Amino acid sequence: MEEPLPTEERWWAKGIGLVAAVVLLTVLLPVLLLALPFVAVRAWLNRRKRERLQREFHARWGSSGKRVLLVYSNSPHWQAYIEEHWLSRLGGVAVVLNWSERAWWPEQHPFEGEVFRMWAGDREFNPLAIVIPERGPVHVIRFWQAFRDYKHGKDRTLKAAEAELAAAVGVPLHATS
């Protein structure tokens, strides 16, 4: 019985790998090169849309001092907490949307819904604060994980997120003692 050739002597294995790499590059490279302009145009359009929404937010809400879009829901995990601790303090600076009422957003809050969809993403978007400065980058503060921890008796994450929001808008979220 013959022993198999050592790996370094299997020239055909290296050849197959090289051929596969060349074929893959030959097929993928043109596709990537053709897709690049579309990706660049989409990124440019997305940036322009973000800039437009930011300007429009301030045109609509800036004169009344609003610079935050706050979104929360009727969840028993955070509704009472947010309504008790935040809304009275953020009322002067926040536009508030209720995620539980999103079916009515297209009619009642189409612009604010568009702002939410632009920056919220598809993870941990409720509750959420979107701080929209007149100029500069928009700042998104997610509270889902913080409230999950809080529900389990750990308040450090929630306190940190609240401090981040308070610092971003210059409004304390809790009474100082």
Short mmCIF file of C-alpha atoms in Angstrom, two decimals:
data_model
loop_
_atom_site.label_atom_id
_atom_site.label_comp_id
_atom_site.label_asym_id
_atom_site.label_seq_id
_atom_site.Cartn_x
_atom_site.Cartn_y
_atom_site.Cartn_z
CA MET A 1 0.00 0.00 0.00
CA GLU A 2 1.36 3.39 -0.97
CA GLU A 3 1.59 6.20 1.54
CA PRO A 4 -0.07 9.49 0.59
CA LEU A 5 2.19 12.25 -0.58
CA PRO A 6 3.16 14.85 2.02
CA THR A 7 1.09 18.07 1.90
CA GLU A 8 3.88 20.12 0.36
CA GLU A 9 4.03 17.67 -2.54
CA ARG A 10 0.32 18.03 -3.39
CA TRP A 11 0.90 20.67 -6.04
CA TRP A 12 -2.60 20.30 -7.37
CA ALA A 13 -4.13 21.40 -4.03
CA LYS A 14 -2.22 24.66 -4.15
CA GLY A 15 -3.16 25.07 -7.79
CA ILE A 16 -6.88 24.65 -7.09
CA GLY A 17 -6.70 27.24 -4.31
CA LEU A 18 -4.93 29.69 -6.59
CA VAL A 19 -7.41 29.12 -9.43
CA ALA A 20 -10.33 29.61 -7.04
CA ALA A 21 -8.85 32.88 -5.77
CA VAL A 22 -8.29 34.16 -9.31
CA VAL A 23 -11.82 33.22 -10.38
CA LEU A 24 -13.28 34.81 -7.27
CA LEU A 25 -11.35 38.04 -7.84
CA THR A 26 -12.23 38.03 -11.54
CA VAL A 27 -15.93 37.77 -10.72
CA LEU A 28 -16.09 39.92 -7.57
CA LEU A 29 -13.79 42.76 -8.53
CA PRO A 30 -15.95 44.02 -11.43
CA VAL A 31 -19.09 43.72 -9.28
CA LEU A 32 -17.46 45.70 -6.48
CA LEU A 33 -16.17 48.33 -8.90
CA LEU A 34 -19.63 48.68 -10.44
CA ALA A 35 -21.30 48.94 -7.01
CA LEU A 36 -18.87 51.54 -5.66
CA PRO A 37 -20.47 54.57 -7.37
CA PHE A 38 -23.93 53.53 -6.16
CA VAL A 39 -22.68 53.11 -2.60
CA ALA A 40 -20.97 56.50 -2.74
CA VAL A 41 -24.07 58.23 -4.13
CA ARG A 42 -26.28 56.59 -1.51
CA ALA A 43 -23.93 57.69 1.30
CA TRP A 44 -23.91 61.23 -0.10
CA LEU A 45 -27.72 61.32 -0.36
CA ASN A 46 -28.06 59.93 3.16
CA ARG A 47 -25.72 62.63 4.49
CA ARG A 48 -27.70 65.32 2.68
CA LYS A 49 -30.95 63.95 4.13
CA ARG A 50 -29.50 63.99 7.65
CA GLU A 51 -28.39 67.60 7.18
CA ARG A 52 -31.83 68.56 5.82
CA LEU A 53 -33.64 66.89 8.73
CA GLN A 54 -31.34 68.56 11.24
CA ARG A 55 -31.95 72.00 9.69
CA GLU A 56 -35.67 71.40 9.43
CA PHE A 57 -35.89 70.21 13.05
CA HIS A 58 -34.42 73.52 14.17
CA ALA A 59 -36.61 75.50 11.79
CA ARG A 60 -39.71 73.81 13.26
CA TRP A 61 -38.73 73.46 16.90
CA GLY A 62 -35.67 75.61 17.56
CA SER A 63 -37.57 78.84 18.22
CA SER A 64 -39.40 77.12 21.09
CA GLY A 65 -36.12 75.78 22.52
CA LYS A 66 -36.58 72.15 21.47
CA ARG A 67 -33.40 70.25 20.66
CA VAL A 68 -34.24 66.66 21.62
CA LEU A 69 -36.55 64.04 20.19
CA LEU A 70 -37.51 61.72 23.07
CA VAL A 71 -39.22 58.45 22.18
CA TYR A 72 -40.64 56.05 24.74
CA SER A 73 -43.60 53.70 25.03
CA ASN A 74 -46.28 52.56 27.43
CA SER A 75 -44.02 49.81 28.76
CA PRO A 76 -44.44 49.04 32.46
CA HIS A 77 -40.63 48.94 32.65
CA TRP A 78 -40.12 52.65 31.96
CA GLN A 79 -43.31 54.61 31.26
CA ALA A 80 -44.00 55.71 34.84
CA TYR A 81 -40.31 56.41 35.48
CA ILE A 82 -39.92 58.59 32.38
CA GLU A 83 -43.18 60.42 32.97
CA GLU A 84 -42.34 61.04 36.64
CA HIS A 85 -38.64 61.92 36.37
CA TRP A 86 -38.03 63.25 32.87
CA LEU A 87 -41.01 64.75 31.09
CA SER A 88 -41.57 67.70 33.41
CA ARG A 89 -37.88 68.60 33.25
CA LEU A 90 -37.38 67.95 29.52
CA GLY A 91 -40.66 69.51 28.41
CA GLY A 92 -38.95 72.74 27.45
CA VAL A 93 -36.29 71.09 25.31
CA ALA A 94 -37.86 67.85 24.05
CA VAL A 95 -40.35 66.85 21.40
CA VAL A 96 -41.92 63.65 22.73
CA LEU A 97 -43.20 60.71 20.71
CA ASN A 98 -44.86 57.62 22.13
CA TRP A 99 -43.75 54.45 20.36
CA SER A 100 -47.01 52.77 21.43
CA GLU A 101 -48.86 55.34 19.31
CA ARG A 102 -46.66 54.97 16.21
CA ALA A 103 -49.65 53.95 14.09
CA TRP A 104 -50.72 57.62 14.22
CA TRP A 105 -47.28 59.09 13.52
CA PRO A 106 -47.82 59.31 9.73
CA GLU A 107 -50.86 61.52 10.32
CA GLN A 108 -49.92 63.37 13.51
CA HIS A 109 -46.10 63.45 13.50
CA PRO A 110 -44.78 62.60 10.02
CA PHE A 111 -41.67 64.78 10.27
CA GLU A 112 -40.75 63.64 13.78
CA GLY A 113 -41.28 60.03 12.69
CA GLU A 114 -38.86 60.60 9.83
CA VAL A 115 -36.28 62.04 12.23
CA PHE A 116 -36.73 59.00 14.49
CA ARG A 117 -36.31 56.54 11.60
CA MET A 118 -33.19 58.34 10.37
CA TRP A 119 -31.26 58.09 13.64
CA ALA A 120 -32.89 55.38 15.76
CA GLY A 121 -31.70 52.36 13.83
CA ASP A 122 -33.14 48.91 14.41
CA ARG A 123 -31.74 48.05 17.83
CA GLU A 124 -32.57 49.34 21.29
CA PHE A 125 -34.57 52.25 19.89
CA ASN A 126 -37.10 52.49 22.68
CA PRO A 127 -36.70 54.42 24.90
CA LEU A 128 -34.34 56.73 23.11
CA ALA A 129 -33.26 60.36 23.07
CA ILE A 130 -31.98 61.97 19.88
CA VAL A 131 -30.13 65.18 20.70
CA ILE A 132 -30.16 67.37 17.60
CA PRO A 133 -27.80 70.32 17.82
CA GLU A 134 -28.15 73.19 15.39
CA ARG A 135 -24.74 72.28 14.00
CA GLY A 136 -22.50 69.30 14.48
CA PRO A 137 -23.22 65.62 14.92
CA VAL A 138 -26.52 64.32 16.23
CA HIS A 139 -26.18 62.37 19.46
CA VAL A 140 -28.31 59.27 20.11
CA ILE A 141 -28.72 58.01 23.68
CA ARG A 142 -30.29 54.57 24.03
CA PHE A 143 -32.03 53.60 27.26
CA TRP A 144 -33.33 50.09 26.58
CA GLN A 145 -30.38 48.27 28.17
CA ALA A 146 -30.28 50.78 31.03
CA PHE A 147 -33.92 50.11 31.91
CA ARG A 148 -33.40 46.37 31.56
CA ASP A 149 -30.59 46.58 34.11
CA TYR A 150 -32.70 48.87 36.30
CA LYS A 151 -35.52 46.31 36.27
CA HIS A 152 -33.02 43.84 37.77
CA GLY A 153 -31.95 46.21 40.53
CA LYS A 154 -28.89 47.65 38.81
CA ASP A 155 -29.22 51.40 38.35
CA ARG A 156 -25.67 52.33 37.30
CA THR A 157 -26.32 52.11 33.54
CA LEU A 158 -29.51 54.15 33.82
CA LYS A 159 -27.83 56.82 35.93
CA ALA A 160 -24.97 57.04 33.40
CA ALA A 161 -27.36 57.36 30.44
CA GLU A 162 -29.41 59.96 32.29
CA ALA A 163 -26.25 61.91 33.11
CA GLU A 164 -25.27 61.75 29.42
CA LEU A 165 -28.67 63.13 28.40
CA ALA A 166 -28.66 65.80 31.10
CA ALA A 167 -25.19 66.96 30.04
CA ALA A 168 -26.16 66.97 26.36
CA VAL A 169 -29.21 69.19 26.90
CA GLY A 170 -28.12 71.09 30.02
CA VAL A 171 -31.16 70.04 32.04
CA PRO A 172 -30.96 67.94 35.23
CA LEU A 173 -33.30 64.95 35.12
CA HIS A 174 -33.61 64.59 38.89
CA ALA A 175 -34.09 67.05 41.70
CA THR A 176 -30.82 67.93 43.34
CA SER A 177 -30.73 67.52 47.08
#
